[in-house]
Coordinates of C-alpha atoms in Angstrom, one line a residue:
Chain C
M241 CA -129.1 164.5 -54.8
I242 CA -130.6 168.0 -54.6
Y243 CA -131.4 167.7 -58.4
G244 CA -133.9 164.9 -57.5
L245 CA -136.2 167.8 -56.5
I246 CA -136.6 168.8 -60.1
P247 CA -139.3 166.2 -61.0
I248 CA -140.8 166.5 -57.5
M249 CA -141.2 170.3 -57.9
Y250 CA -142.7 169.8 -61.4
L251 CA -145.3 167.5 -60.0
A252 CA -145.9 169.3 -56.7
I253 CA -149.4 170.5 -57.2
N254 CA -152.4 170.1 -55.0
P255 CA -155.8 170.7 -56.7
M256 CA -157.5 170.6 -53.3
L257 CA -156.0 173.9 -52.4
N258 CA -157.1 177.4 -53.5
D259 CA -153.5 178.1 -54.6
S260 CA -152.9 174.7 -56.3
S261 CA -149.6 175.4 -58.0
T262 CA -147.5 177.3 -55.5
I263 CA -147.9 176.4 -51.9
I264 CA -146.4 172.9 -51.9
R265 CA -143.6 174.1 -54.1
A266 CA -142.9 177.0 -51.8
L267 CA -142.9 174.5 -48.9
I268 CA -140.4 172.3 -50.7
V269 CA -138.0 175.1 -51.6
S270 CA -138.3 176.6 -48.1
S271 CA -137.5 173.4 -46.2
V272 CA -135.3 171.1 -48.3
P273 CA -132.3 173.4 -48.8
P274 CA -131.9 174.1 -45.0
L275 CA -132.5 170.4 -44.3
Y276 CA -129.8 169.5 -46.8
L277 CA -127.3 172.0 -45.2
I278 CA -128.0 170.5 -41.8
F279 CA -126.8 167.1 -42.9
K280 CA -124.3 167.8 -45.6
N281 CA -121.2 169.8 -45.5
V282 CA -121.2 172.8 -47.9
T283 CA -118.3 175.2 -47.8
F284 CA -119.6 178.8 -48.3
K285 CA -116.0 180.1 -48.4
E286 CA -115.6 179.3 -52.1
Y287 CA -118.7 181.2 -52.9
R288 CA -118.3 184.1 -50.4
V289 CA -118.9 186.9 -52.9
E290 CA -122.2 185.4 -54.1
S291 CA -123.2 184.4 -50.5
L292 CA -122.5 187.9 -49.4
F293 CA -124.7 189.4 -52.1
L294 CA -127.6 187.0 -51.5
S295 CA -127.5 187.1 -47.7
T296 CA -127.3 191.0 -47.7
I297 CA -130.4 191.1 -49.9
L298 CA -132.2 188.8 -47.4
F299 CA -130.9 190.8 -44.4
L300 CA -132.1 194.1 -45.9
Y301 CA -135.6 192.7 -46.7
L302 CA -135.9 191.5 -43.2
I303 CA -134.6 194.7 -41.6
Y304 CA -136.8 196.9 -43.8
W305 CA -139.8 194.8 -43.1
S306 CA -139.3 194.8 -39.3
L307 CA -138.5 198.6 -39.1
F308 CA -140.2 200.4 -41.9
Q309 CA -142.9 198.4 -43.6
N310 CA -146.5 197.7 -42.6
Q311 CA -146.9 194.2 -44.0
S312 CA -148.6 191.2 -42.2
Y313 CA -146.2 188.5 -41.2
A314 CA -148.0 185.9 -43.4
D315 CA -147.6 188.1 -46.5
F316 CA -144.0 188.8 -45.7
L317 CA -143.1 185.1 -45.1
F318 CA -145.1 183.5 -47.9
G319 CA -146.0 186.4 -50.2
A320 CA -149.4 188.1 -50.6
Y321 CA -150.5 187.2 -54.0
G322 CA -150.3 183.5 -54.4
R323 CA -146.9 183.4 -56.1
G324 CA -144.8 182.2 -53.1
N325 CA -142.4 185.1 -53.5
G326 CA -142.1 185.8 -49.8
F327 CA -139.1 185.7 -47.5
L328 CA -139.1 181.9 -46.7
P329 CA -139.1 180.7 -50.3
L330 CA -136.5 183.3 -51.1
V331 CA -134.2 182.0 -48.4
G332 CA -134.6 178.5 -49.7
L333 CA -134.0 179.5 -53.3
Y334 CA -130.9 181.5 -52.4
L335 CA -129.5 178.5 -50.4
L336 CA -130.3 176.3 -53.5
I337 CA -127.9 178.5 -55.6
I338 CA -125.0 177.7 -53.2
I339 CA -126.0 174.0 -52.9
S340 CA -126.2 173.7 -56.7
A341 CA -122.8 175.4 -57.0
E342 CA -121.4 172.8 -54.7
C343 CA -123.0 169.8 -56.3
F344 CA -123.0 170.6 -60.0
L345 CA -119.7 169.2 -61.1
R346 CA -120.4 165.9 -59.2
D347 CA -124.1 165.5 -60.0
N348 CA -124.6 167.4 -63.3
E349 CA -125.7 164.2 -65.0
L350 CA -128.7 164.2 -62.7
F351 CA -129.5 167.8 -63.3
F352 CA -129.7 167.3 -67.1
R353 CA -131.5 163.9 -66.8
Y354 CA -134.2 165.2 -64.5
T355 CA -134.6 168.4 -66.5
Y356 CA -135.0 166.4 -69.6
A357 CA -137.5 164.2 -67.7
I358 CA -139.7 167.2 -66.9
L359 CA -139.6 168.2 -70.6
S360 CA -140.8 164.7 -71.5
L361 CA -143.5 164.8 -68.9
S362 CA -144.6 168.2 -70.2
I363 CA -144.9 166.9 -73.7
I364 CA -147.0 163.9 -72.6
Y365 CA -149.2 166.0 -70.2
G366 CA -149.3 168.8 -72.7
I367 CA -150.8 166.5 -75.3
F368 CA -153.5 165.5 -72.8
Q369 CA -154.2 169.1 -72.0
A370 CA -154.3 170.2 -75.7
F371 CA -157.0 167.6 -76.3
G372 CA -159.0 168.8 -73.3
L373 CA -158.2 165.7 -71.3
D374 CA -156.8 167.4 -68.3
M375 CA -157.5 165.8 -65.0
F376 CA -157.2 169.1 -63.1
K377 CA -159.9 171.7 -63.3
Y378 CA -157.7 174.7 -63.2
S379 CA -156.5 174.3 -66.7
G380 CA -159.8 173.4 -68.2
S381 CA -161.6 176.7 -68.7
N382 CA -158.7 178.6 -70.3
T383 CA -157.2 178.6 -73.8
G384 CA -153.6 177.5 -74.0
I385 CA -152.2 174.6 -72.1
R386 CA -150.8 175.3 -68.7
L387 CA -149.0 172.1 -67.8
T388 CA -148.6 172.0 -64.0
L389 CA -147.8 175.7 -63.7
G390 CA -151.4 176.9 -63.7
N391 CA -150.6 179.7 -66.2
A392 CA -150.0 179.5 -70.0
N393 CA -147.3 182.1 -70.0
F394 CA -145.3 180.3 -67.4
A395 CA -145.8 176.9 -69.1
S396 CA -144.5 178.5 -72.3
A397 CA -141.5 180.0 -70.6
L398 CA -140.6 176.8 -68.9
L399 CA -140.7 174.9 -72.2
G400 CA -138.5 177.7 -73.8
I401 CA -135.9 177.4 -71.0
V402 CA -135.7 173.6 -70.9
S403 CA -135.5 173.3 -74.7
A404 CA -131.8 173.8 -74.1
I405 CA -131.5 170.2 -73.0
P406 CA -132.6 168.3 -76.1
L407 CA -130.7 170.8 -78.3
G408 CA -127.6 170.1 -76.1
K409 CA -128.1 166.4 -76.4
F410 CA -128.3 166.8 -80.2
F411 CA -124.9 168.5 -80.2
D412 CA -123.5 165.9 -77.8
N413 CA -120.8 163.9 -79.7
K414 CA -121.5 160.8 -77.6
S415 CA -125.2 160.9 -78.1
K416 CA -126.7 157.9 -79.9
N417 CA -130.1 159.2 -80.6
K418 CA -129.4 162.6 -82.1
P419 CA -132.4 162.7 -84.4
L420 CA -134.7 161.9 -81.5
H421 CA -133.3 164.8 -79.5
L422 CA -133.9 167.1 -82.5
V423 CA -137.4 165.8 -82.7
M424 CA -137.8 166.6 -79.0
Y425 CA -136.5 170.2 -79.6
F426 CA -139.1 170.8 -82.3
L427 CA -141.9 169.0 -80.3
T428 CA -141.1 171.5 -77.6
L429 CA -141.8 174.3 -80.1
I430 CA -145.1 172.7 -81.1
L431 CA -146.1 172.5 -77.4
I432 CA -145.1 176.2 -77.0
F433 CA -147.5 177.1 -79.7
Q434 CA -150.2 175.1 -77.8
T435 CA -149.8 177.5 -74.9
D436 CA -150.9 180.5 -76.9
S437 CA -148.1 182.5 -75.3
S438 CA -145.3 184.1 -77.2
Q439 CA -142.8 184.1 -74.3
G440 CA -141.6 180.5 -74.8
F441 CA -141.2 181.1 -78.5
V442 CA -138.8 184.0 -77.8
L443 CA -136.9 181.8 -75.3
W444 CA -136.8 178.8 -77.7
I445 CA -135.3 181.0 -80.5
L446 CA -132.8 182.5 -78.1
T447 CA -131.8 179.0 -77.0
G448 CA -131.0 178.1 -80.6
L449 CA -129.1 181.3 -81.2
L450 CA -127.1 181.0 -77.9
F451 CA -126.1 177.4 -78.8
I452 CA -124.8 178.5 -82.1
Y453 CA -122.9 181.4 -80.5
F454 CA -121.4 179.3 -77.7
R455 CA -120.3 176.7 -80.2
L456 CA -118.7 179.4 -82.5
V457 CA -116.9 180.9 -79.5
K458 CA -115.7 177.5 -78.3
S459 CA -114.3 176.6 -81.7
G460 CA -112.5 180.0 -81.8
R461 CA -114.2 181.1 -85.0
I462 CA -115.4 184.3 -83.3
N463 CA -114.9 186.0 -80.0
F464 CA -117.5 187.4 -77.6
R465 CA -116.6 191.0 -78.4
K466 CA -117.4 190.6 -82.1
L467 CA -120.6 188.7 -81.2
L468 CA -121.7 191.5 -78.9
I469 CA -121.1 194.1 -81.6
I470 CA -123.0 192.1 -84.2
N471 CA -125.9 191.4 -81.9
S472 CA -126.1 194.9 -80.5
S473 CA -126.2 196.4 -84.0
F474 CA -128.8 193.9 -85.1
L475 CA -131.0 194.6 -82.0
I476 CA -130.7 198.4 -82.4
S477 CA -131.6 198.1 -86.1
L478 CA -134.6 195.9 -85.3
I479 CA -135.9 198.2 -82.5
S480 CA -135.4 201.2 -84.8
I481 CA -137.3 199.6 -87.6
L482 CA -140.1 198.6 -85.2
L483 CA -140.3 202.1 -83.8
V484 CA -140.2 203.8 -87.2
F485 CA -142.9 201.6 -88.6
K486 CA -144.8 201.2 -85.3
D487 CA -148.1 202.4 -86.9
S488 CA -148.1 199.8 -89.7
P489 CA -150.6 197.0 -89.2
R490 CA -148.0 194.3 -89.4
I491 CA -145.7 195.9 -86.8
L492 CA -148.8 196.6 -84.6
N493 CA -149.7 192.9 -84.8
V494 CA -146.2 191.9 -83.6
W495 CA -146.4 194.6 -80.9
N496 CA -149.8 193.3 -79.7
S497 CA -148.8 189.6 -79.8
F498 CA -145.8 190.3 -77.6
Q499 CA -147.9 192.6 -75.4
V500 CA -145.2 195.2 -75.6
E501 CA -147.3 198.1 -74.5
A502 CA -148.7 196.2 -71.4
R503 CA -145.2 195.2 -70.4
Y504 CA -144.0 198.8 -70.8
E505 CA -146.8 200.0 -68.6
H506 CA -146.0 197.3 -65.9
W507 CA -142.3 198.5 -65.9
L508 CA -143.3 202.2 -65.7
T509 CA -145.6 201.5 -62.8
G510 CA -142.8 199.6 -60.9
L511 CA -140.4 202.4 -61.6
R512 CA -142.8 205.1 -60.4
I513 CA -143.2 203.1 -57.2
W514 CA -139.5 202.8 -56.7
K515 CA -139.0 206.5 -57.4
D516 CA -141.2 207.3 -54.4
H517 CA -139.8 204.5 -52.2
A518 CA -136.2 204.7 -53.2
F519 CA -134.6 204.0 -49.8
F520 CA -136.5 201.1 -48.3
G521 CA -138.9 200.0 -51.1
V522 CA -142.4 198.9 -50.4
G523 CA -141.6 195.4 -49.0
I524 CA -141.1 191.9 -50.4
D525 CA -143.8 190.8 -52.8
N526 CA -145.8 193.9 -51.8
L527 CA -146.1 195.9 -55.0
N528 CA -149.9 195.3 -55.4
K529 CA -150.6 197.6 -52.5
Y530 CA -149.3 200.5 -54.5
T531 CA -149.8 199.7 -58.2
G532 CA -153.5 200.8 -58.2
Q533 CA -152.3 204.3 -57.3
Y534 CA -149.3 204.4 -59.6
M535 CA -150.5 202.8 -62.8
S536 CA -151.6 205.3 -65.5
Q537 CA -155.4 205.9 -65.6
N538 CA -155.7 204.9 -69.3
W539 CA -154.0 201.6 -68.7
S540 CA -156.0 200.9 -65.6
A541 CA -159.2 201.7 -67.5
E542 CA -158.1 199.4 -70.3
L543 CA -157.8 196.6 -67.7
G544 CA -161.3 197.2 -66.5
G545 CA -160.3 199.3 -63.5
A546 CA -160.4 196.6 -60.8
S547 CA -157.4 194.7 -62.1
V548 CA -154.3 195.7 -60.2
P549 CA -151.0 194.0 -61.1
D550 CA -148.8 192.6 -58.2
K551 CA -145.6 192.6 -60.2
S552 CA -143.8 194.9 -62.6
H553 CA -143.0 192.0 -65.0
N554 CA -139.3 192.6 -64.6
T555 CA -137.6 191.2 -61.5
V556 CA -134.9 193.9 -61.5
I557 CA -137.5 196.6 -61.2
D558 CA -139.4 194.4 -58.7
H559 CA -136.2 194.2 -56.5
F560 CA -135.7 198.0 -56.7
A561 CA -139.4 198.7 -55.9
N562 CA -139.7 196.0 -53.2
G563 CA -136.4 196.4 -51.5
G564 CA -135.2 199.9 -52.4
T565 CA -132.1 201.0 -54.3
L566 CA -129.6 199.0 -52.4
V567 CA -131.4 195.7 -52.8
G568 CA -131.9 196.5 -56.5
I569 CA -128.2 197.2 -57.0
L570 CA -127.2 194.0 -55.2
W571 CA -129.6 192.0 -57.4
V572 CA -128.2 193.6 -60.5
G573 CA -124.7 192.8 -59.1
I574 CA -125.4 189.1 -58.6
I575 CA -127.0 188.6 -62.1
V576 CA -124.2 190.5 -63.8
L577 CA -121.7 188.3 -61.9
I578 CA -123.4 185.1 -62.8
S579 CA -123.8 186.2 -66.5
W580 CA -120.1 187.0 -66.6
Y581 CA -119.3 183.6 -65.2
A582 CA -121.7 182.0 -67.7
I583 CA -119.8 183.7 -70.6
K584 CA -116.3 182.9 -69.1
I585 CA -117.0 179.2 -68.8
Q586 CA -117.9 179.0 -72.4
I587 CA -114.4 179.8 -73.5
N588 CA -112.7 177.5 -71.0
K589 CA -110.8 175.0 -73.2
K590 CA -109.9 172.6 -70.4
T591 CA -113.0 171.4 -68.6
S592 CA -114.1 168.1 -67.2
L593 CA -117.6 168.6 -68.5
E594 CA -118.7 167.9 -72.0
N595 CA -119.1 171.0 -74.1
W596 CA -122.9 170.6 -74.6
K597 CA -123.5 170.6 -70.9
I598 CA -121.6 173.9 -70.4
Q599 CA -123.5 175.3 -73.4
A600 CA -126.9 174.1 -72.2
L601 CA -126.2 175.5 -68.7
G602 CA -125.4 178.9 -70.2
C603 CA -128.5 178.8 -72.3
M604 CA -130.7 177.9 -69.4
W605 CA -129.3 180.8 -67.3
F606 CA -129.6 183.4 -70.0
T607 CA -133.1 182.3 -71.1
Y608 CA -134.2 182.3 -67.5
L609 CA -132.7 185.8 -67.1
L610 CA -134.5 187.1 -70.2
Q611 CA -137.7 185.6 -68.9
T612 CA -137.3 187.6 -65.7
F613 CA -136.8 190.8 -67.7
I614 CA -140.1 190.4 -69.5
S615 CA -142.3 188.6 -67.1
T616 CA -142.9 187.7 -63.5
D617 CA -141.1 185.1 -61.5
Q618 CA -142.8 181.7 -61.1
I619 CA -141.5 179.5 -58.3
L620 CA -140.8 176.4 -60.5
I621 CA -139.1 178.5 -63.2
T622 CA -137.1 180.4 -60.5
F623 CA -136.1 177.1 -59.0
L624 CA -134.7 175.8 -62.3
G625 CA -133.1 179.2 -63.1
F626 CA -131.4 179.3 -59.7
L627 CA -130.2 175.7 -60.0
A628 CA -128.7 176.7 -63.4
A629 CA -127.2 179.8 -61.7
G630 CA -125.6 177.6 -59.1
G631 CA -124.3 175.3 -61.8
V632 CA -122.6 178.3 -63.5
I633 CA -121.1 179.5 -60.2
G634 CA -119.8 176.0 -59.4
V635 CA -118.3 175.4 -62.8
Y636 CA -116.7 178.9 -62.8
H637 CA -115.1 178.6 -59.3
R638 CA -114.0 175.0 -59.6
E639 CA -112.9 174.9 -63.2
Y640 CA -112.2 178.4 -64.5
S641 CA -111.0 180.7 -61.8
K642 CA -108.5 178.2 -60.4
K643 CA -106.7 177.8 -63.7
Chain G
M196 CA -120.2 173.8 -41.5
K197 CA -120.3 175.2 -38.0
A198 CA -122.6 173.7 -35.3
S199 CA -124.1 177.1 -34.6
L200 CA -125.1 177.6 -38.2
R201 CA -126.7 174.1 -38.2
S202 CA -128.6 174.9 -35.1
L203 CA -129.9 178.1 -36.6
L204 CA -131.0 176.3 -39.7
A205 CA -132.8 173.7 -37.6
I206 CA -134.7 176.4 -35.8
Y207 CA -135.5 178.1 -39.1
L208 CA -136.7 174.8 -40.5
L209 CA -139.0 174.1 -37.5
L210 CA -140.6 177.6 -37.6
S211 CA -141.1 177.6 -41.4
S212 CA -142.6 174.1 -41.3
Y213 CA -145.0 175.2 -38.6
F214 CA -145.9 178.3 -40.7
F215 CA -146.5 176.3 -43.8
I216 CA -148.8 173.8 -42.0
N217 CA -150.9 176.9 -41.2
V218 CA -150.7 178.2 -44.7
I219 CA -151.9 174.9 -46.2
N220 CA -154.7 174.5 -43.7
F221 CA -155.8 178.1 -44.3
D222 CA -155.6 177.8 -48.1
Y223 CA -157.5 174.5 -48.0
N224 CA -160.4 176.3 -46.3
V225 CA -160.2 179.2 -48.7
G226 CA -160.4 176.7 -51.6
E227 CA -163.4 175.1 -49.9
F228 CA -165.1 178.5 -49.7
L229 CA -164.1 180.1 -53.0
I230 CA -164.0 177.1 -55.3
Q231 CA -166.1 174.4 -53.7
N232 CA -168.6 177.0 -52.5
N233 CA -168.7 175.4 -49.0
K234 CA -170.3 178.2 -46.9
S235 CA -170.4 176.4 -43.6
V236 CA -169.7 178.4 -40.4
Q237 CA -166.7 176.2 -39.7
V238 CA -165.1 177.0 -43.0
T239 CA -165.9 180.8 -43.0
Q240 CA -164.8 181.2 -39.3
S241 CA -161.5 179.4 -40.0
I242 CA -160.8 181.8 -42.8
F243 CA -161.9 185.0 -41.1
N244 CA -160.0 184.1 -37.9
G245 CA -157.2 182.6 -39.9
L246 CA -153.9 183.7 -41.4
P247 CA -153.5 187.4 -42.3
Q248 CA -152.7 186.6 -45.9
Y249 CA -154.1 189.4 -48.0
T250 CA -155.3 188.0 -51.3
P251 CA -157.2 184.9 -50.1
Y252 CA -158.6 186.8 -47.1
S253 CA -159.9 189.8 -49.1
R254 CA -161.3 187.6 -51.8
S255 CA -163.2 185.6 -49.2
V256 CA -164.5 188.8 -47.5
I257 CA -165.7 190.2 -50.9
K258 CA -167.4 186.9 -51.7
A259 CA -169.1 186.9 -48.3
Y260 CA -170.2 190.5 -48.8
N261 CA -171.5 189.9 -52.4
E262 CA -173.4 186.8 -51.3
R263 CA -174.8 188.5 -48.2
L264 CA -173.3 185.9 -45.9
F265 CA -173.2 188.5 -43.2
P266 CA -175.8 191.1 -42.3
R267 CA -174.9 194.5 -43.9
N268 CA -174.7 196.6 -40.7
C269 CA -172.1 198.9 -39.2
D270 CA -170.8 196.3 -36.8
N271 CA -169.9 193.9 -39.6
Y272 CA -168.7 196.6 -41.9
N273 CA -166.3 197.9 -39.2
Y274 CA -165.2 194.4 -38.2
F275 CA -164.1 193.5 -41.7
A276 CA -162.8 196.9 -42.4
D277 CA -160.5 196.7 -39.3
K278 CA -159.5 193.1 -40.1
L279 CA -158.6 194.1 -43.7
F280 CA -156.8 197.2 -42.5
E281 CA -154.7 195.1 -40.1
I282 CA -153.5 192.9 -43.0
N283 CA -153.1 195.6 -45.6
N284 CA -153.3 199.3 -44.5
R285 CA -153.7 200.4 -48.1
N286 CA -156.7 198.1 -48.8
P287 CA -159.5 200.0 -50.7
Q288 CA -162.1 197.5 -49.5
T289 CA -161.5 198.8 -45.9
H290 CA -162.6 202.3 -47.0
Y291 CA -165.4 200.9 -49.1
F292 CA -166.8 199.2 -45.9
R293 CA -166.3 202.2 -43.8
A294 CA -168.1 204.3 -46.4
A295 CA -171.0 201.9 -46.4
C296 CA -171.2 202.1 -42.6
K297 CA -171.2 205.9 -42.7
E298 CA -173.8 205.9 -45.5
I299 CA -176.3 203.8 -43.6
S300 CA -175.7 206.0 -40.5
G301 CA -176.6 209.0 -42.6
D302 CA -173.2 210.6 -42.6
L303 CA -172.9 211.2 -46.4
P304 CA -169.9 213.6 -46.2
G305 CA -168.0 211.1 -44.1
A306 CA -169.0 208.3 -46.6
I307 CA -167.7 210.4 -49.5
V308 CA -164.3 210.9 -47.7
Q309 CA -163.9 207.2 -47.1
M310 CA -165.0 206.3 -50.7
Y311 CA -162.6 208.9 -52.0
Q312 CA -159.8 207.2 -50.1
A313 CA -160.8 203.8 -51.7
H314 CA -160.8 205.5 -55.1
S315 CA -157.3 207.0 -54.5
Y316 CA -155.9 203.4 -54.2
E317 CA -157.6 202.2 -57.4
K318 CA -158.3 205.3 -59.5
A319 CA -160.0 203.5 -62.4
N320 CA -162.0 201.0 -60.4
P321 CA -165.6 201.5 -61.8
E322 CA -167.2 200.2 -58.6
Y323 CA -165.6 202.9 -56.5
L324 CA -166.4 205.6 -59.2
L325 CA -170.0 204.5 -59.3
A326 CA -170.2 204.5 -55.5
L327 CA -168.8 208.0 -55.4
S328 CA -171.4 209.1 -58.1
I329 CA -174.2 207.6 -56.0
L330 CA -173.0 209.2 -52.8
Y331 CA -172.8 212.6 -54.5
F332 CA -176.2 212.1 -56.1
N333 CA -177.7 211.4 -52.6
S334 CA -175.9 214.5 -51.4
N335 CA -177.6 216.5 -54.1
D336 CA -174.3 217.4 -55.7
Y337 CA -175.3 216.5 -59.3
N338 CA -172.3 217.9 -61.1
A339 CA -169.9 215.8 -59.0
S340 CA -172.2 212.8 -59.4
K341 CA -172.2 213.3 -63.2
K342 CA -168.4 213.5 -63.3
Y343 CA -167.9 210.1 -61.5
F344 CA -170.9 208.6 -63.3
L345 CA -169.3 209.3 -66.7
K346 CA -165.9 208.0 -65.7
S347 CA -167.4 204.8 -64.4
K348 CA -169.5 204.4 -67.6
M349 CA -166.5 204.9 -69.7
I350 CA -164.6 202.1 -68.0
N351 CA -167.4 199.6 -67.6
P352 CA -170.5 200.6 -69.6
N353 CA -172.2 197.2 -69.0
N354 CA -172.7 197.7 -65.3
K355 CA -176.5 197.3 -64.6
D356 CA -176.5 199.8 -61.8
L357 CA -175.3 202.5 -64.1
K358 CA -178.6 202.4 -66.0
I359 CA -180.7 203.1 -62.9
L360 CA -178.4 205.9 -61.8
E361 CA -178.4 207.3 -65.4
E362 CA -182.2 207.5 -65.3
L363 CA -182.2 209.2 -61.9
L364 CA -179.4 211.6 -62.8
G365 CA -181.1 212.4 -66.1
T366 CA -184.0 213.9 -64.3
K367 CA -181.7 216.3 -62.4
I368 CA -179.0 217.3 -64.9
D369 CA -178.2 217.1 -68.6
L370 CA -175.8 214.2 -69.0
Q371 CA -175.0 215.0 -72.7
K372 CA -173.4 218.4 -72.0

């Protein structure tokens, strides 16, 4: 039932508002999960470790705000910079993780069906936008299609994350329309190119790779340790080559198209802020108050001087800078835990779920996670990522840990 | 789930719904003002007496200032500076307004202190650098004026006000050295 929110969240925009793509979504994620919990029975006991991590993060944000931070109540509750990353949406999103954990084994078909539905909608709407036939003004004056997210990077990332569904359907043994799903997977790639953003491309590639890895692991042809060694060696070699030849025009081109330097500057700024506010942080979604002071002068000048980022483009650094060291550690703890579960469920031989669903779920979680390491959170993407996280937790506790 | 937890969630839901109704109402007015360009008193009043939400509020104030929707006097400067400070105590615009008030009151050293504070929050903002340069020029400190002028020019060489200041400053000091 909760998965019925997926298409609603995708379509929840209101062009009459100044902040057309966030407010209604923030309202939905803030109100539906508590409403659901009032009427439905959810046992938190099974997920007590995860609940403890998440509730402690919320508790610390609330205490730090009330005792140590000078932030207006509206900015604290909703967020100051039009992203809806304030306290209320965060409460709703964290509750969603637990609700999704509870519902996933029962309602997973709906999760995949609705996620596939938003991909199909994106393809149709994306074609309209690509031909300049968008009915909403906010996407008209910019290059790159934005779907209903109001930002080309986020649209690209969303497509990269949900591309796991058609690929999963393609690998589904019971699937009747395998070629159609493969076409959808490649149509997603074409649409990603229409966004003019490289994020989705990286996530699309990662989805493909993860699917291959998960299938190899499941079949027993390779284990995760070997995979980790192979991939780490490959990554280290790739980074070394990029660093050694960083002055060559081709490598510079790659560097620029992935905005490596800008991301690095964002991270550094966030880390500098955390260093000076290591105990209590600067407050939830409150980075922008400090970035103007902490960003390097050269980078600030490159951005025109008046442009001051409100995020560090890495949610781990954001949590450390916003909530201090303890909140940062708790956030790292929860994502490590979920990632561990996501790997564990891949090697579970006896499961009531079809293999492709477990694999697609793992892909969605890991691609969402990568997205949060290189970019900012967007409420719709976070919503999907957290539903996938809940799915992973649910499958692990119900099907893996009990064996 | 326990009844006490359900009651807590129900209270939370009521409060958050009330809050979001206010957010939507406020943001609708901000959209009217910033996007639809509706400058009616009803709309502007509802924004400036509305939610203390930093980005939409400060953008609306800046638009009102740029389009001279309020008289540029100390009362208004201080009113908006205080409002902005209430919402965000590290807001550079607060100090920009306070500097403007001190400047029109003839307190140039005080204006420089305030403008320097704005500059400390956004070190490469060409507007604040230019304002500092103008304040130093008016205080007859041409070396300091030149320093901030050159920084501002380096970041945004297309600013029209730079040209005027460059001509004035050129009559007082060699800008090439």
